[in-house]
Amino acid sequence: MNTSPSQTQPDGGSADPDVAARPLAGSTAAALPAEVAAPAASQVSAPQRVVVVGGGMVAQRFVEALRDRDDAGRHHVTVLAEEPRAPYDRVALTSYFSGRDPEALALGDPALWQDPLVRLVRGDAVTRVDRDARTVMTASGRTFPYDELVLATGSDAAVPPIEGNDLPGVFVYRTIDDVAALRGWVEERAAAASRPVRGAVIGGGLLGLEAAGALKALGAQATVVQFGTHLMSAQVDLGGGEALRRLINSLGVAVRVNTATQRMRPSRRTGAVGRLDFADGGRLDVDVVVLATGVRPRDELGRAMGLEIGARGGVVVDDACRTAVQNVWAIGEVACIQGACIGLVAPGYAMAEVVVDRLLGGAATFPGADTATKLKLAGVDVASWGDAFGSTPGSMEVVWADPVGGVYKKLVLADDARTLLGGVLVGDATAYASLRPMLGRALPGDPAAFLLPEGGAGAPELELPDDAGVCSCNNVSAGTVRAAVTEHGCTDLAGVKACTRAGTSCGSCLPLVKKLMTAELARSGVEVSNALCEHFDLSRAQLYDAVRVAGLTSFSEVVARFGTAEAGRGCDICKPVVASILSTVAPAHVLDGERATLQDTNDHVMANMQKDGTYSVVPRIPGGEITPEGLLVIGQVAKDFGLYTKITGGQRIDMFGARIDQLPGIWQRLVDAGFESGHAYGKSLRTVKSCVGSTWCRFGVQDSVGLAVDLELRYRGLRSPHKIKLGVSGCARECAEARGKDVGVIATDNGWNVYVGGNGGFTPKHAVLLAEDLSTEELVRTIDRFLMYYIRTADRLQRTAAWVADYEGGVDAIRAVVLEDSLGICADLDAAMVLHLETYEDEWAATLADPDKLRHFRSFVNAPDEHDRTLAYVAERGQARPATAAERAGAGAGPVLVAGTTLEVRS
Amino acid sequence: MTRSPALIAATPDAATPAVSPDDAWLPVCALADLAVERGAVALMDGEQVALFRLLDDTVLAVQQHEPHTQAMVMSRGIVGTRGGRPVVTSPLYKQVFDLASGECLDTTKGERVALVTWQVEVRDGVVHLGSAHGPGARAAA
Ligand SMILES: Cc1cc2nc3c(=O)[nH]c(=O)nc-3n(C[C@H](O)[C@H](O)[C@H](O)COP(=O)(O)OP(=O)(O)OC[C@H]3O[C@@H](n4cnc5c(N)ncnc54)[C@H](O)[C@@H]3O)c2cc1C
């Protein structure tokens, strides 16, 4: 091919640099010596224009890897995506039903799409490729020239040619839009009918079982209809399939095997799908059907371009992912590589890495597919890897089955009876993470030992060789995980994940990654310590339990009983922790006796210290609801004390610039007017933000302000490992931004949905659904328990988002604890909340009534009538603000320094 | 806006602590005026001195001026021990200071500046301040 690659057709309207730029040399030139290839070497060589068709998971990985490795920035990459969004985690699609939030499916670092060398075009499908002109055309009529073309168009859900497959109520399960439509349909049907929605899934493979789980999660009934002899027949043998069927049944999902669906019949009343007719004469009434019978590669562009197509579809590529046409590559599910298309993400990622390497001059080849799979269905553990069917000549099988418990495990070994060739684990796949990397390696000891239930004879500890793969999604070896600890100094799972990418896709290897990390840390002498500080070897959660069980009430007792040998008198870490623990275990005023010495900077004087050492004051305004009289009081106090005022993000008013000795005077006025402490200073409940709700709003469905006020009054003063914020929205429009809170409540027609683990700040997180359609009473009880459980078990300064993420089993496990009492502690948690409610008092009112506590607010111990005269302020926009160092130094020349808040108080 | 007449505030000068001759002990307050492990401030000839009464009734004194931020806050830090030595933590950015020597024990938060310390004696239940020691107090020592 020697035609000039630069016959581009700049598309008139576009100011896009990669549309207008002309390449200096095509790839034919790249093969020539540099001096020959680059006649214009003195100029800056133009970047290679890489066009990726398809914005799926593999495309994302391709761009990520290219930007990661193309240090010189030689490639300009444009991703043309048919879906209206950035690439997302399709593997985790089903979690859309628990999170409901497309953002939660984000893949990788979103900053990738801001990179100047990367361009993402969403919602525009490529319709034609002109391989001679080297351009692609999109549905919207745009043209993009390329030097390298990468096809990453993935697959489509296959729609079996069954009569009625186009009826309303029949869905496929491939994209966010698919699952959103499915969800909408089921919710609509549920609202319309007085009986449960009846669902069927056609196809009993990995995808079908996930879909059945999703239907259950939506509250629908589910029947899986499988054409073959058993479930997951591509991965699991008949024995495993039987065990699996029992497990699936126990989730309340019906299973029909050996069943061919002949037609789908519309309901006479609705016109939507109403019945399935089976070949054996059986029938099933349905309101919704999910087709999960397989996928079909999106090879239509390849066909139109005249590329070679595999027997069962897919663009044929060699081991370097090259098609027969120069500069055209195919990766991911659309690629037919080594004779087949592979419907898993890990091999697609490997292909992406191969092409990146090739573009950068490397010689990487596709290593062959790891087809290991693990079913992601809560409550059903299934994994299969390697030669799961024992088809290798001479191979032997070791099987352990417990038909009653629904457990079936099989290892396939080579004829030496030691080398692991593959396996199937159903019902208990705990061994998967450590066994899978042993593929092709000799197992130590008796292979049967690996199959026995935990606590049995005990499998020998597996010491993985460095080159054993641990994370197949991201191709991370055991050695890389170890190096993250030994060479890159990672000390926790989050660090190792960020450093190696292990466990960031499907997550099934995380237990193994953690084990490797812990072993490596221990080996390099790093104590894997969750000790609080030098004074306590315990973690906050451990100390909480210890103090609670021992019934201790003071720091001196706690440090004497549970402190280290050298504990002395604690520090700024352990003292506030003990103060926080004692506040719910043995409630007392923050300034009572020794408690006063434990309080951190702000709790120390029940106000928020600002940069100049003065304080801000925030009275509580429950739910953000305040009377005009209340507003006047706050305004007058601020005016009289010369305080700077600002509205906070939590729907209340902050007054800045109060000296320590002014705090009691300010609070006397506020308390007299009926205000209480807002605990803006505490690691405690801050605010319950609300929208105006059904009382005024045309759209509100519940009284969000009323609930917010009740919740704020209930949890006011509740001290916790970190600050807690709540929000209540009166309808699904979510004006209170409740899902950005630790606990977010959103009104529904039937009650309240409650979300947990959200926060704004440095690492914003949306809260995830904990429970739906609760009555107010159920809601309050659920929040009570969630908060108390968090208070008891979270780490110091761990917000609910991180706590939920770290909690073993995540939000599902927490839901089991607080809604189903899986640990049998709910009565205890409820009692702890009652204690909080019974002992609550307004800290500021109590302080004003106690001369001993007021002593802490003196300006000078030897001159109580004096005050700090070093403070200096400047007027800005009509209020006072602290003077800068320069303003202080140049006093007189610059802005006028005004007195601090030393104004006479008018009565 | 009602504001008092403009007042030009003086910047505190940590380099010139209240200095007294070695043998001149100045009474400050009663020991009973100080709470255990909770700092207080004394105003000594215009200078602010943070006083800390430990569990064993020893009293230690350092400058109230927090040298990293220029704010008058040291007395409001948490009192504790590190490696057995009594320390106070700055309430603003949490640098830890040895209460007896004034030394900043924190290596992680940038420049380390020590605090001026004062000799303290408790006589007949009255806290007395003696001479100052530290970076700005050397001339007097
Ligand atoms: C519910 C579900 C669960 C799964 N679970 C697992 C699992 O546990 N483990 C596993 O390994 N794999 C799993 N998979 C499969 C995995 O998601 C895929 O292997 C992976 O997404 C393939 O990536 P890809 O980029 O090749 O294709 P895709 O992710 O399908 O992306 C292709 C993209 O290209 C777009 N496109 C197609 N044609 C064009 C065009 N002409 N112009 C522009 N854009 C176009 C498509 O709209 C699509 O967005 C699961 C899939 C689903 C649906």
CSV table of N, CA and C in Angstrom, one decimal, chain B residues 17-107:
chain,number,residue,atom,x,y,z
B,17,PRO,N,10.2,37.7,74.4
B,17,PRO,CA,9.3,37.2,75.5
B,17,PRO,C,9.5,38.1,76.7
B,18,ALA,N,8.4,38.0,77.6
B,18,ALA,CA,8.6,38.7,78.8
B,18,ALA,C,9.8,38.1,79.6
B,19,VAL,N,10.7,38.9,79.8
B,19,VAL,CA,11.9,38.3,80.4
B,19,VAL,C,12.1,38.9,81.9
B,20,SER,N,12.4,38.0,82.7
B,20,SER,CA,12.7,38.5,84.1
B,20,SER,C,14.1,38.0,84.4
B,21,PRO,N,14.8,38.7,85.3
B,21,PRO,CA,16.1,38.2,85.7
B,21,PRO,C,16.0,36.8,86.3
B,22,ASP,N,17.1,36.1,86.3
B,22,ASP,CA,17.0,34.7,86.7
B,22,ASP,C,16.4,34.5,88.0
B,23,ASP,N,16.7,35.3,88.9
B,23,ASP,CA,16.1,35.1,90.3
B,23,ASP,C,14.8,35.8,90.6
B,24,ALA,N,14.3,36.5,89.5
B,24,ALA,CA,13.1,37.2,89.8
B,24,ALA,C,11.9,36.4,89.4
B,25,TRP,N,11.2,35.8,90.3
B,25,TRP,CA,10.0,35.0,90.0
B,25,TRP,C,8.8,35.8,90.1
B,26,LEU,N,8.0,35.8,89.1
B,26,LEU,CA,6.8,36.6,89.1
B,26,LEU,C,5.6,35.8,89.4
B,27,PRO,N,4.8,36.1,90.4
B,27,PRO,CA,3.5,35.4,90.7
B,27,PRO,C,2.5,35.5,89.6
B,28,VAL,N,1.8,34.5,89.2
B,28,VAL,CA,0.9,34.6,88.1
B,28,VAL,C,-0.6,34.3,88.6
B,29,CYS,N,-0.8,33.2,89.2
B,29,CYS,CA,-2.1,32.8,89.6
B,29,CYS,C,-2.0,31.7,90.6
B,30,ALA,N,-3.2,31.3,91.2
B,30,ALA,CA,-3.2,30.2,92.1
B,30,ALA,C,-3.2,28.9,91.3
B,31,LEU,N,-2.5,27.9,91.9
B,31,LEU,CA,-2.5,26.6,91.2
B,31,LEU,C,-4.0,26.2,91.0
B,32,ALA,N,-4.8,26.5,91.9
B,32,ALA,CA,-6.2,26.1,91.8
B,32,ALA,C,-7.0,26.7,90.7
B,33,ASP,N,-6.4,27.8,90.2
B,33,ASP,CA,-7.0,28.5,89.0
B,33,ASP,C,-6.8,27.6,87.7
B,34,LEU,N,-5.9,26.7,87.8
B,34,LEU,CA,-5.6,25.9,86.6
B,34,LEU,C,-6.2,24.6,86.7
B,35,ALA,N,-6.9,24.1,85.6
B,35,ALA,CA,-7.5,22.8,85.6
B,35,ALA,C,-6.4,21.8,85.1
B,36,VAL,N,-6.4,20.6,85.6
B,36,VAL,CA,-5.4,19.6,85.2
B,36,VAL,C,-5.6,19.3,83.7
B,37,GLU,N,-4.5,19.3,83.0
B,37,GLU,CA,-4.4,18.9,81.6
B,37,GLU,C,-5.3,19.8,80.7
B,38,ARG,N,-5.6,21.0,81.1
B,38,ARG,CA,-6.3,21.9,80.3
B,38,ARG,C,-5.6,23.2,80.4
B,39,GLY,N,-5.1,23.7,79.3
B,39,GLY,CA,-4.3,24.9,79.3
B,39,GLY,C,-5.0,26.2,79.7
B,40,ALA,N,-4.3,27.2,80.2
B,40,ALA,CA,-4.8,28.5,80.4
B,40,ALA,C,-3.8,29.5,79.9
B,41,VAL,N,-4.2,30.8,79.8
B,41,VAL,CA,-3.3,31.8,79.4
B,41,VAL,C,-3.1,32.8,80.5
B,42,ALA,N,-1.8,33.3,80.6
B,42,ALA,CA,-1.6,34.4,81.5
B,42,ALA,C,-1.1,35.6,80.6
B,43,LEU,N,-1.4,36.8,81.0
B,43,LEU,CA,-1.0,38.0,80.3
B,43,LEU,C,0.2,38.6,81.2
B,44,MET,N,1.4,38.5,80.7
B,44,MET,CA,2.5,38.9,81.5
B,44,MET,C,3.2,40.1,80.8
B,45,ASP,N,2.9,41.3,81.3
B,45,ASP,CA,3.5,42.4,80.7
B,45,ASP,C,3.3,42.5,79.2
B,46,GLY,N,2.0,42.3,78.9
B,46,GLY,CA,1.6,42.4,77.4
B,46,GLY,C,1.9,41.1,76.7
B,47,GLU,N,2.6,40.2,77.2
B,47,GLU,CA,2.9,38.9,76.5
B,47,GLU,C,2.0,37.8,77.0
B,48,GLN,N,1.6,36.9,76.0
B,48,GLN,CA,0.7,35.8,76.4
B,48,GLN,C,1.5,34.6,76.6
B,49,VAL,N,1.3,34.0,77.8
B,49,VAL,CA,2.0,32.7,78.2
B,49,VAL,C,1.0,31.6,78.5
B,50,ALA,N,1.2,30.5,77.8
B,50,ALA,CA,0.3,29.4,78.0
B,50,ALA,C,0.8,28.5,79.2
B,51,LEU,N,-0.1,28.2,80.1
B,51,LEU,CA,0.2,27.4,81.3
B,51,LEU,C,-0.5,26.1,81.3
B,52,PHE,N,0.3,25.0,81.6
B,52,PHE,CA,-0.3,23.7,81.6
B,52,PHE,C,-0.1,23.0,82.9
B,53,ARG,N,-1.1,22.6,83.6
B,53,ARG,CA,-1.0,21.9,84.9
B,53,ARG,C,-1.1,20.4,84.6
B,54,LEU,N,-0.1,19.6,84.9
B,54,LEU,CA,-0.1,18.2,84.6
B,54,LEU,C,-0.8,17.4,85.7
B,55,LEU,N,-1.0,16.1,85.5
B,55,LEU,CA,-1.7,15.3,86.5
B,55,LEU,C,-1.0,15.3,87.9
B,56,ASP,N,0.3,15.5,87.9
B,56,ASP,CA,1.1,15.5,89.1
B,56,ASP,C,1.2,16.9,89.7
B,57,ASP,N,0.5,17.8,89.1
B,57,ASP,CA,0.5,19.2,89.6
B,57,ASP,C,1.7,20.0,89.2
B,58,THR,N,2.6,19.4,88.4
B,58,THR,CA,3.7,20.2,87.8
B,58,THR,C,3.0,21.2,86.9
B,59,VAL,N,3.6,22.4,86.8
B,59,VAL,CA,3.1,23.4,85.8
B,59,VAL,C,4.2,23.7,84.8
B,60,LEU,N,3.8,23.7,83.5
B,60,LEU,CA,4.8,24.0,82.5
B,60,LEU,C,4.2,25.2,81.7
B,61,ALA,N,5.2,26.0,81.2
B,61,ALA,CA,4.8,27.3,80.5
B,61,ALA,C,5.5,27.4,79.1
B,62,VAL,N,4.7,27.7,78.1
B,62,VAL,CA,5.3,27.9,76.8
B,62,VAL,C,4.6,29.2,76.2
B,63,GLN,N,5.1,29.6,75.0
B,63,GLN,CA,4.4,30.8,74.4
B,63,GLN,C,3.0,30.4,73.9
B,64,GLN,N,2.1,31.4,74.1
B,64,GLN,CA,0.7,31.1,73.6
B,64,GLN,C,0.7,31.3,72.1
B,65,HIS,N,1.7,32.0,71.5
B,65,HIS,CA,1.7,32.3,70.1
B,65,HIS,C,2.1,31.0,69.4
B,66,GLU,N,1.3,30.5,68.4
B,66,GLU,CA,1.5,29.3,67.7
B,66,GLU,C,2.4,29.8,66.5
B,67,PRO,N,3.7,29.3,66.5
B,67,PRO,CA,4.6,29.9,65.6
B,67,PRO,C,4.4,29.7,64.1
B,68,HIS,N,3.6,28.6,63.8
B,68,HIS,CA,3.4,28.3,62.3
B,68,HIS,C,2.3,29.2,61.7
B,69,THR,N,1.4,29.6,62.6
B,69,THR,CA,0.2,30.3,62.1
B,69,THR,C,0.1,31.7,62.6
B,70,GLN,N,0.9,32.1,63.6
B,70,GLN,CA,0.8,33.4,64.3
B,70,GLN,C,-0.5,33.6,65.1
B,71,ALA,N,-1.2,32.5,65.4
B,71,ALA,CA,-2.4,32.7,66.2
B,71,ALA,C,-2.1,32.4,67.6
B,72,MET,N,-2.9,33.0,68.5
B,72,MET,CA,-2.6,32.9,70.0
B,72,MET,C,-3.5,31.8,70.5
B,73,VAL,N,-3.0,30.5,70.4
B,73,VAL,CA,-3.9,29.4,70.6
B,73,VAL,C,-3.2,28.2,71.4
B,74,MET,N,-1.9,28.3,71.7
B,74,MET,CA,-1.3,27.1,72.2
B,74,MET,C,-2.0,26.5,73.4
B,75,SER,N,-2.5,27.3,74.3
B,75,SER,CA,-3.2,26.8,75.5
B,75,SER,C,-4.4,26.0,75.2
B,76,ARG,N,-4.9,26.0,74.0
B,76,ARG,CA,-6.1,25.3,73.7
B,76,ARG,C,-5.9,24.0,73.0
B,77,GLY,N,-4.6,23.5,73.1
B,77,GLY,CA,-4.3,22.2,72.5
B,77,GLY,C,-4.5,21.1,73.5
B,78,ILE,N,-4.5,19.9,73.0
B,78,ILE,CA,-4.7,18.7,73.8
B,78,ILE,C,-3.3,18.4,74.5
B,79,VAL,N,-3.4,18.1,75.8
B,79,VAL,CA,-2.2,17.8,76.6
B,79,VAL,C,-2.1,16.3,76.6
B,80,GLY,N,-0.9,15.8,76.4
B,80,GLY,CA,-0.7,14.3,76.5
B,80,GLY,C,0.8,14.0,76.7
B,81,THR,N,1.1,12.7,76.3
B,81,THR,CA,2.5,12.4,76.4
B,81,THR,C,3.0,11.7,75.1
B,82,ARG,N,4.2,11.9,74.8
B,82,ARG,CA,4.8,11.2,73.6
B,82,ARG,C,6.1,10.6,74.2
B,83,GLY,N,6.2,9.2,74.1
B,83,GLY,CA,7.4,8.6,74.6
B,83,GLY,C,7.6,9.0,76.0
B,84,GLY,N,6.6,9.2,76.8
B,84,GLY,CA,6.7,9.5,78.2
B,84,GLY,C,6.8,11.0,78.5
B,85,ARG,N,7.2,11.8,77.4
B,85,ARG,CA,7.4,13.2,77.7
B,85,ARG,C,6.1,14.0,77.6
B,86,PRO,N,5.8,15.0,78.4
B,86,PRO,CA,4.6,15.7,78.3
B,86,PRO,C,4.6,16.6,77.1
B,87,VAL,N,3.5,16.6,76.3
B,87,VAL,CA,3.5,17.4,75.1
B,87,VAL,C,2.1,18.1,75.0
B,88,VAL,N,2.1,19.1,74.1
B,88,VAL,CA,0.8,19.7,73.7
B,88,VAL,C,0.8,19.7,72.2
B,89,THR,N,-0.4,19.5,71.7
B,89,THR,CA,-0.6,19.5,70.2
B,89,THR,C,-1.3,20.8,69.8
B,90,SER,N,-0.7,21.5,68.8
B,90,SER,CA,-1.3,22.7,68.4
B,90,SER,C,-2.7,22.5,67.9
B,91,PRO,N,-3.7,23.3,68.3
B,91,PRO,CA,-5.0,23.0,68.0
B,91,PRO,C,-5.3,23.4,66.5
B,92,LEU,N,-4.4,24.1,65.8
B,92,LEU,CA,-4.7,24.5,64.4
B,92,LEU,C,-4.2,23.4,63.5
B,93,TYR,N,-2.9,23.1,63.4
B,93,TYR,CA,-2.5,22.1,62.4
B,93,TYR,C,-1.8,20.9,63.1
B,94,LYS,N,-2.0,20.8,64.4
B,94,LYS,CA,-1.6,19.6,65.1
B,94,LYS,C,-0.1,19.2,65.2
B,95,GLN,N,0.7,20.2,65.1
B,95,GLN,CA,2.1,20.0,65.4
B,95,GLN,C,2.2,19.6,66.9
B,96,VAL,N,3.1,18.7,67.2
B,96,VAL,CA,3.3,18.3,68.6
B,96,VAL,C,4.5,19.0,69.2
B,97,PHE,N,4.4,19.6,70.4
B,97,PHE,CA,5.5,20.3,71.0
B,97,PHE,C,5.8,19.7,72.4
B,98,ASP,N,7.1,19.5,72.7
B,98,ASP,CA,7.5,19.1,74.0
B,98,ASP,C,7.3,20.2,74.9
B,99,LEU,N,6.5,20.0,76.0
B,99,LEU,CA,6.1,21.1,76.9
B,99,LEU,C,7.3,21.6,77.7
B,100,ALA,N,8.2,20.6,78.0
B,100,ALA,CA,9.3,21.0,78.9
B,100,ALA,C,10.4,21.8,78.1
B,101,SER,N,10.7,21.3,76.9
B,101,SER,CA,11.8,22.0,76.1
B,101,SER,C,11.3,22.9,75.1
B,102,GLY,N,10.0,22.9,74.7
B,102,GLY,CA,9.5,23.7,73.6
B,102,GLY,C,9.8,23.2,72.3
B,103,GLU,N,10.5,22.1,72.2
B,103,GLU,CA,10.9,21.5,70.9
B,103,GLU,C,9.7,21.0,70.1
B,104,CYS,N,9.7,21.3,68.8
B,104,CYS,CA,8.6,20.8,67.9
B,104,CYS,C,9.0,19.3,67.5
B,105,LEU,N,8.1,18.4,67.9
B,105,LEU,CA,8.5,17.0,67.6
B,105,LEU,C,8.0,16.4,66.3
B,106,ASP,N,7.3,17.3,65.5
B,106,ASP,CA,6.8,16.8,64.3
B,106,ASP,C,7.7,17.0,63.1
B,107,THR,N,7.9,16.0,62.4
B,107,THR,CA,8.8,16.1,61.2
B,107,THR,C,8.0,16.2,59.9
